[in-house]
PDB file of C-alpha atoms in Angstrom:
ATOM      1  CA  UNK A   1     -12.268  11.646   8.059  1.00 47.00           C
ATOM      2  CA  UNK A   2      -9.858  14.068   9.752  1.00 53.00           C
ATOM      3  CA  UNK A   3      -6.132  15.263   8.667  1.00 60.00           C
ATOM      4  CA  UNK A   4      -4.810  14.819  12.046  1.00 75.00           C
ATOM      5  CA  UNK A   5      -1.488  12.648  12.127  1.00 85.00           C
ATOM      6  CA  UNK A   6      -2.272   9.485  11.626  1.00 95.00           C
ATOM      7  CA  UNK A   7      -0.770   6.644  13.810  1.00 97.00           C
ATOM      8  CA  UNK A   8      -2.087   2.748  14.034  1.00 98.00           C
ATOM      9  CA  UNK A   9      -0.674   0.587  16.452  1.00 97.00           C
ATOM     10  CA  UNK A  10      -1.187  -3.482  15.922  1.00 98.00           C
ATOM     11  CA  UNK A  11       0.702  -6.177  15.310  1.00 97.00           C
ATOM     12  CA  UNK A  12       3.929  -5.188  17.488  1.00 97.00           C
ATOM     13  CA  UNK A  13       4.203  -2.373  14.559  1.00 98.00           C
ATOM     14  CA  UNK A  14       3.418   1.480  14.980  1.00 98.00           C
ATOM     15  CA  UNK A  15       2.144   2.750  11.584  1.00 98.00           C
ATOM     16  CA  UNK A  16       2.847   6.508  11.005  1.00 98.00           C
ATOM     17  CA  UNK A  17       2.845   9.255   8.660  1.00 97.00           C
ATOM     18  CA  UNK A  18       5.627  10.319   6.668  1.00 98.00           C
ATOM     19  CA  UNK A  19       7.433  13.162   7.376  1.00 97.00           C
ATOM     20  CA  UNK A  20      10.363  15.379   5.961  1.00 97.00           C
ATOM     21  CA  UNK A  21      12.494  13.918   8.091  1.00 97.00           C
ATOM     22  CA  UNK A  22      12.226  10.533   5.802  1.00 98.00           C
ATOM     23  CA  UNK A  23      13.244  11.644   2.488  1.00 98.00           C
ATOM     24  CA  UNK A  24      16.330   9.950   3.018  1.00 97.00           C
ATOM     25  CA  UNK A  25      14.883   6.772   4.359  1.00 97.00           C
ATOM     26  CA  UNK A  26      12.261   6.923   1.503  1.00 98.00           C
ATOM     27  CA  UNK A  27      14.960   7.116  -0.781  1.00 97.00           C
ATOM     28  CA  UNK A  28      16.494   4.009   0.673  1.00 96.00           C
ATOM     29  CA  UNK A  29      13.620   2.271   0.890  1.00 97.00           C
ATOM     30  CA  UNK A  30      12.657   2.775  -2.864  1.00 97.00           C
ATOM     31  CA  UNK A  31      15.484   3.049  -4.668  1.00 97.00           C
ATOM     32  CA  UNK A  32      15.573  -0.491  -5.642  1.00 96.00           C
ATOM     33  CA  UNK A  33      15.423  -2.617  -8.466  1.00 94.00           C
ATOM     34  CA  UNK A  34      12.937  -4.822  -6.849  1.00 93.00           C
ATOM     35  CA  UNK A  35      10.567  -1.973  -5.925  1.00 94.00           C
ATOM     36  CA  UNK A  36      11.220  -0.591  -9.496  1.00 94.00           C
ATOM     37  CA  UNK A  37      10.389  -3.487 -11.096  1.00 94.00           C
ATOM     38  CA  UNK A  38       7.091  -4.427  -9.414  1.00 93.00           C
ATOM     39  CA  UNK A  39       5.452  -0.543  -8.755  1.00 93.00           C
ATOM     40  CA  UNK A  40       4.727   2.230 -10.865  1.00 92.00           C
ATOM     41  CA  UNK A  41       7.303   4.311  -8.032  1.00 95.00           C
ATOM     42  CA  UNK A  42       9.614   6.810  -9.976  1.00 94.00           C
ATOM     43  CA  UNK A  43      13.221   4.448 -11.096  1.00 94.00           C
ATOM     44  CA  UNK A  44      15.929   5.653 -10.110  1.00 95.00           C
ATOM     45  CA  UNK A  45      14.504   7.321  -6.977  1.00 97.00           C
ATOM     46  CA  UNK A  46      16.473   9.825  -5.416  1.00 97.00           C
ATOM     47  CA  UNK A  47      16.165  12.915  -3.017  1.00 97.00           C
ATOM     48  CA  UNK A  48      13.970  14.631  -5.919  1.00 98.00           C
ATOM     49  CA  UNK A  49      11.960  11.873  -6.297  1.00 98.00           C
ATOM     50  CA  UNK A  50      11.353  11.283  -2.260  1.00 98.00           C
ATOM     51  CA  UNK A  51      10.520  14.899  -2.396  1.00 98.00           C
ATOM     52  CA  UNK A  52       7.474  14.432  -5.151  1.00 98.00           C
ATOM     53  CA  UNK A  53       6.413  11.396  -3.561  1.00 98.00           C
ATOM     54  CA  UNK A  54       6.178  13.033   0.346  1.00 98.00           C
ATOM     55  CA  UNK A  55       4.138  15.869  -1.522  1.00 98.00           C
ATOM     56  CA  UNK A  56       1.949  13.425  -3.066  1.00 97.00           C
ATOM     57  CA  UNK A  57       1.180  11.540  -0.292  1.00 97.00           C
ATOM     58  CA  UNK A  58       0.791  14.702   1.720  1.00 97.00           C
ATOM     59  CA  UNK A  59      -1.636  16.100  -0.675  1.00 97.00           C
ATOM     60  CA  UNK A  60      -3.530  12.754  -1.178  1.00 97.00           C
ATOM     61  CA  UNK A  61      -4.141  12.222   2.527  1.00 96.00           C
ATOM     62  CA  UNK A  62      -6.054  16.067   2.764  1.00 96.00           C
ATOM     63  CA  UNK A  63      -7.854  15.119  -0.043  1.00 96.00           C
ATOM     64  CA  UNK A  64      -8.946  11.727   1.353  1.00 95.00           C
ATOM     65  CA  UNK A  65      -7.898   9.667  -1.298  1.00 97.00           C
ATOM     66  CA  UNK A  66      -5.107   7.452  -0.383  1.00 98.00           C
ATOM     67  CA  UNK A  67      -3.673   7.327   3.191  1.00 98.00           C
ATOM     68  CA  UNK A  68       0.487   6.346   3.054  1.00 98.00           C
ATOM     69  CA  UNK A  69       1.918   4.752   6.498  1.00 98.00           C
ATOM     70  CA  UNK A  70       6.004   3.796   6.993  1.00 98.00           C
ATOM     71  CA  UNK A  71       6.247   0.756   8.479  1.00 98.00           C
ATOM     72  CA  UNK A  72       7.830   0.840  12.026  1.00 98.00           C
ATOM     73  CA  UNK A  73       8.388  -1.084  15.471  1.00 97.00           C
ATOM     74  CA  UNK A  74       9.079   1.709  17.094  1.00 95.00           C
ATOM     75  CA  UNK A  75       7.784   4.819  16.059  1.00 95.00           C
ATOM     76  CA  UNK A  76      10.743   6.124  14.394  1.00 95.00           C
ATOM     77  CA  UNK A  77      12.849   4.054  11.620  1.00 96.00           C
ATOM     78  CA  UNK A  78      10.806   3.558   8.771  1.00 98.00           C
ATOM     79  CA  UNK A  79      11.436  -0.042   7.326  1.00 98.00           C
ATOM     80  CA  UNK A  80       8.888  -0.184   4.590  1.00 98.00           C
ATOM     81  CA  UNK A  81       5.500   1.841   3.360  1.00 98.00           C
ATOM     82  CA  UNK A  82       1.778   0.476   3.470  1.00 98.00           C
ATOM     83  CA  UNK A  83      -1.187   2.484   1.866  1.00 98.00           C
ATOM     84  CA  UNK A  84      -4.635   2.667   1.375  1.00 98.00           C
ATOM     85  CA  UNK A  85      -6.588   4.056  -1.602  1.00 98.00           C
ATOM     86  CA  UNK A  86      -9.678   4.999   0.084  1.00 97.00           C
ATOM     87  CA  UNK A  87     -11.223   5.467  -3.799  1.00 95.00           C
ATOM     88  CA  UNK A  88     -11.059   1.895  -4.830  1.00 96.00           C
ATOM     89  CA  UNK A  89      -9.930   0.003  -1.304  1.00 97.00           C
ATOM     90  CA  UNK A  90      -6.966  -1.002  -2.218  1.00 97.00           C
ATOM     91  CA  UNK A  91      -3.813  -1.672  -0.563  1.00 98.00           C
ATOM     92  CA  UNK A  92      -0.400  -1.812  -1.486  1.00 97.00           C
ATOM     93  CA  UNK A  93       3.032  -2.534   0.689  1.00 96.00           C
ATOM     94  CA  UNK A  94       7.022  -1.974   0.186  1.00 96.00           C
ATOM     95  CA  UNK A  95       9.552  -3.820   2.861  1.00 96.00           C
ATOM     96  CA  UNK A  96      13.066  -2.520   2.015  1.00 95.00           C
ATOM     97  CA  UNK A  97      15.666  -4.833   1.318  1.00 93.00           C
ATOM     98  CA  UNK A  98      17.544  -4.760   4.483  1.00 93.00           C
ATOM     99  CA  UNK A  99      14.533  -5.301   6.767  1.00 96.00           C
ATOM    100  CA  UNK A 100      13.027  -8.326   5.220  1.00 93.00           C
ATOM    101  CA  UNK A 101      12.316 -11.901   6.775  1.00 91.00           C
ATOM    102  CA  UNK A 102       9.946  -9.743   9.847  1.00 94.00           C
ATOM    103  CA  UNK A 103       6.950 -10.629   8.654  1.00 95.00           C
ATOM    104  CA  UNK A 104       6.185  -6.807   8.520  1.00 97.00           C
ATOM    105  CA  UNK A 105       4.266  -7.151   4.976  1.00 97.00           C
ATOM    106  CA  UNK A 106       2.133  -9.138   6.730  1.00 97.00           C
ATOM    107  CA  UNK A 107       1.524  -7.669  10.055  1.00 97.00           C
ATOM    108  CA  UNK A 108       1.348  -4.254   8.120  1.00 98.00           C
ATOM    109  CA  UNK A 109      -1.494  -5.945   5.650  1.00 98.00           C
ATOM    110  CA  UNK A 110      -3.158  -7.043   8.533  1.00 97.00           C
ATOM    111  CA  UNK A 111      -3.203  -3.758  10.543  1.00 98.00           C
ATOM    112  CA  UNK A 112      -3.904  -1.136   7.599  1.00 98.00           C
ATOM    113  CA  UNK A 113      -6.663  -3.690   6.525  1.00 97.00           C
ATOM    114  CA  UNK A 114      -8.625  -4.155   9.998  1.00 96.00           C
ATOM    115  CA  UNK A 115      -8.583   0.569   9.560  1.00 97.00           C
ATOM    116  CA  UNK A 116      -9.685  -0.067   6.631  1.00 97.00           C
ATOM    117  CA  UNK A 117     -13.222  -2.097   7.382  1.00 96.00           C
ATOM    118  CA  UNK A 118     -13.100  -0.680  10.866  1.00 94.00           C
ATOM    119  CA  UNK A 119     -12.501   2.290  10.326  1.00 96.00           C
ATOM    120  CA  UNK A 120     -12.356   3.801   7.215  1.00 95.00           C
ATOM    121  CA  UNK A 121     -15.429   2.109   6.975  1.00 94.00           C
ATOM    122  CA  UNK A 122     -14.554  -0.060   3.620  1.00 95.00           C
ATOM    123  CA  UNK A 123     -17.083  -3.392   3.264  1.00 93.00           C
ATOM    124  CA  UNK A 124     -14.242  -4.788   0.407  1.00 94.00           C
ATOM    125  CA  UNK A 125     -10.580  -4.023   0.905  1.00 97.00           C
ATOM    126  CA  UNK A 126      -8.478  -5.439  -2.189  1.00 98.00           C
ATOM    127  CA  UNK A 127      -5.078  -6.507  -3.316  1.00 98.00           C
ATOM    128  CA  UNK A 128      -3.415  -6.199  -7.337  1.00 97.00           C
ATOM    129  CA  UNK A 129      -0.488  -8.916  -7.152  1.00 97.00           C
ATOM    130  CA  UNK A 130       0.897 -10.550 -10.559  1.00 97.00           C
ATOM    131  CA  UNK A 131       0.639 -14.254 -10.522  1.00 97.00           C
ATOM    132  CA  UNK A 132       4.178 -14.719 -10.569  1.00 96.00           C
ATOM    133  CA  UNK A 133       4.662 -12.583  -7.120  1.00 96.00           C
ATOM    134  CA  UNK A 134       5.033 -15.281  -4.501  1.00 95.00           C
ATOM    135  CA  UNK A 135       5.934 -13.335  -1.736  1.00 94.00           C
ATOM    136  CA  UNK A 136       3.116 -11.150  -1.833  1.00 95.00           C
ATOM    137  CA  UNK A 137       0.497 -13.632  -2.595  1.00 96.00           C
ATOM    138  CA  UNK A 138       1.719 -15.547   0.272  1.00 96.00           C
ATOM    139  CA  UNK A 139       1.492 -11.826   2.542  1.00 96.00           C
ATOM    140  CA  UNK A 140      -2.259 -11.841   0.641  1.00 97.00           C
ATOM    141  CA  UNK A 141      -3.068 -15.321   1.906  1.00 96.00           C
ATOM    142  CA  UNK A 142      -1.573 -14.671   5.583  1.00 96.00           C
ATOM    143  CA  UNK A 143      -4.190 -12.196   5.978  1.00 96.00           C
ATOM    144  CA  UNK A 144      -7.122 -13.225   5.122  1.00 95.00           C
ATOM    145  CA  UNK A 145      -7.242 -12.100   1.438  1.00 97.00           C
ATOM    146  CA  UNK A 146      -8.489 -14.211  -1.081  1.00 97.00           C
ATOM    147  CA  UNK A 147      -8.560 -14.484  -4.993  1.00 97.00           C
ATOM    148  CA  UNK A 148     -11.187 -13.447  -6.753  1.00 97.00           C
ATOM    149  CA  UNK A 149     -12.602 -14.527 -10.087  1.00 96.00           C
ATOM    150  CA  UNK A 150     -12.406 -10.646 -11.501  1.00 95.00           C
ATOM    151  CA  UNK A 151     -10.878 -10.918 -14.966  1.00 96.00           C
ATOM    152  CA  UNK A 152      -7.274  -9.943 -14.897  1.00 96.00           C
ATOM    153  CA  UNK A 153      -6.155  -6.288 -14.875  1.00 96.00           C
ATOM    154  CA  UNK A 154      -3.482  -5.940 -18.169  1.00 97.00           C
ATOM    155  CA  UNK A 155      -0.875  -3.188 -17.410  1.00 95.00           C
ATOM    156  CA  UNK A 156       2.207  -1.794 -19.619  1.00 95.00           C
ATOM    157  CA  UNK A 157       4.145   0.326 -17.219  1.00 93.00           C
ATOM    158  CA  UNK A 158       8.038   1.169 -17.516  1.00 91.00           C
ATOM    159  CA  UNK A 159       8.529  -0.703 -20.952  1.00 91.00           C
ATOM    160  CA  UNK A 160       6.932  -4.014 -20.041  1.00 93.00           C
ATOM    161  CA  UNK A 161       3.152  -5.635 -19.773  1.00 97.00           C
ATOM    162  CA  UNK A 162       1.644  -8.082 -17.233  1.00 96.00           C
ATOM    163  CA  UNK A 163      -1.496  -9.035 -15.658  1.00 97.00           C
ATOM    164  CA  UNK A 164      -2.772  -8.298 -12.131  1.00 97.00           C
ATOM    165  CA  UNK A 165      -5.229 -10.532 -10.366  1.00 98.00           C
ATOM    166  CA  UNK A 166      -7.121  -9.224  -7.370  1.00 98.00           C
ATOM    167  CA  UNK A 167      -7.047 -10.562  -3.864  1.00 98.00           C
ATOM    168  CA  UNK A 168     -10.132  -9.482  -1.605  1.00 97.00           C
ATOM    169  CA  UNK A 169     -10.708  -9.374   2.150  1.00 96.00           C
ATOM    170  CA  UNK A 170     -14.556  -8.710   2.530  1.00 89.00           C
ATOM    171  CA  UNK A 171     -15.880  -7.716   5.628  1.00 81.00           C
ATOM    172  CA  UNK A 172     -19.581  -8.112   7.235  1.00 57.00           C
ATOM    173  CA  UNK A 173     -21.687  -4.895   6.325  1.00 58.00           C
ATOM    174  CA  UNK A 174     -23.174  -3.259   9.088  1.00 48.00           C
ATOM    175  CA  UNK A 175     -23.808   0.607   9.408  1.00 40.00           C
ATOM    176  CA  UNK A 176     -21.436   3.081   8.623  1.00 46.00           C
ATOM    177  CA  UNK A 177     -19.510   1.064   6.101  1.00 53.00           C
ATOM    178  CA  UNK A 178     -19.325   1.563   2.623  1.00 52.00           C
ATOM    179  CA  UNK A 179     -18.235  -0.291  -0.408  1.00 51.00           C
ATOM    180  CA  UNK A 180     -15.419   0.589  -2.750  1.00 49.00           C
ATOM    181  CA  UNK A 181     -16.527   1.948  -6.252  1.00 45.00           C
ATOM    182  CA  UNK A 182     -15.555  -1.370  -8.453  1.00 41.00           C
ATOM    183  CA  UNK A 183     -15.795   0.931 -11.614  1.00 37.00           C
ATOM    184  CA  UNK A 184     -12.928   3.055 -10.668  1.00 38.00           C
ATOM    185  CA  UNK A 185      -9.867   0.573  -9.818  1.00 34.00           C
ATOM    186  CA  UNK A 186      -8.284   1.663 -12.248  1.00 36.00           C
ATOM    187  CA  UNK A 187      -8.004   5.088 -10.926  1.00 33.00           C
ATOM    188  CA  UNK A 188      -6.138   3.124  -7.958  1.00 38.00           C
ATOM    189  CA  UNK A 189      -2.442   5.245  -8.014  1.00 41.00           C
ATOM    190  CA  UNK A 190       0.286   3.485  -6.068  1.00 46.00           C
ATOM    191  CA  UNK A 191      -1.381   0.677  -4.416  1.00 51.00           C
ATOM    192  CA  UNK A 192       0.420  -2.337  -5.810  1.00 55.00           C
ATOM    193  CA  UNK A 193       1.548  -5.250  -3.940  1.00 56.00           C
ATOM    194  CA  UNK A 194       5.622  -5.770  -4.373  1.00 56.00           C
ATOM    195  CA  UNK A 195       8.130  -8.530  -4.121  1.00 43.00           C
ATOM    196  CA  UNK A 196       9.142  -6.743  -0.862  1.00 42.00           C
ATOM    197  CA  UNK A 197       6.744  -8.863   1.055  1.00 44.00           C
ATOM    198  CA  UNK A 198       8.116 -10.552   3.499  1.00 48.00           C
TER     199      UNK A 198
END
């Protein structure tokens, strides 16, 4: 995989890169009780925090473990984030609060998950949701996910515990694609589904 800027188009969205001229649209985005409450995402999240988390995401892409797109329509205001954790295939999505009610969780799913088996070559792409996030399992079931029988995932994260079930989108194997290391899901970093969904 190459480190050029990355840019999917799909879906009436244009997926791109973060940049430093987002930190303050990052900030926005993320600095929410919602997206607190359902990631492991730094709470509060200010300018500081935007800063660690473009470096991050910077530094994860060269590596080629996790690729982090905004969400836009046009190429320029970022409305939400969706990433891929090319390690265990998982995806994870953020709409902010003001830009919710587009179906962008959904169209973003879609897009980031047709790269993924396409692609990125992934056979398996997955989804973490907790049972009790409708918005997301409904995102899940718009595209094509599906739950699996895996035995729950328990987390403690930011003083409280819950389970997370996983949601899979399988796609035929043909050459060239490979399958996601099950063993090491838990090794996922900040691919988890949020309330910011719709």
């Amino acid at each position: 995989m190459d480190t050029h800027p990355l840019r999917l188009t799909a879906h009436s969205l244009l997926l791109r890169e973060w940049t430093s001229d987002d930190l303050t649209a990052l900030q926005e985005l993320f600095d929410d009780p919602d997206v607190a409450y359902r990631t492991p995402l730094e709470s509060p999240f200010d300018q500081t925090a935007a800063r660690r988390y473009l470096y991050s995401a910077h530094q994860a892409r060269r590596e080629h473990k996790r690729i982090h797109l905004a969400i836009t329509t046009d190429g320029q205001q970022a409305m939400g984030e969706v990433l891929l954790n090319l390690t265990t295939g998982s995806i994870g999505y953020v709409v902010g609060a003001a830009h919710r009610g587009q179906h962008l969780a959904a169209r973003a799913l879609r897009t980031m998950t047709e790269y993924a088996h396409h692609t990125a070559g992934l056979t398996r792409v997955i989804l973490e949701i907790e049972p009790d996030n409708h918005p997301s399992v409904a995102v899940a079931r718009s595209a094509g996910f599906r739950l699996t029988d895996v035995k729950p995932e328990t987390v403690t994260d930011k003083g409280r515990t819950y389970d997370l079930l996983t949601w899979e989108h399988p796609a035929p194997a043909s050459r060239g694609q490979r399958q996601a290391d099950p063993t090491r899901f838990k090794n996922r970093g900040p691919a988890r589904s949020t309330p910011a969904a719709s």
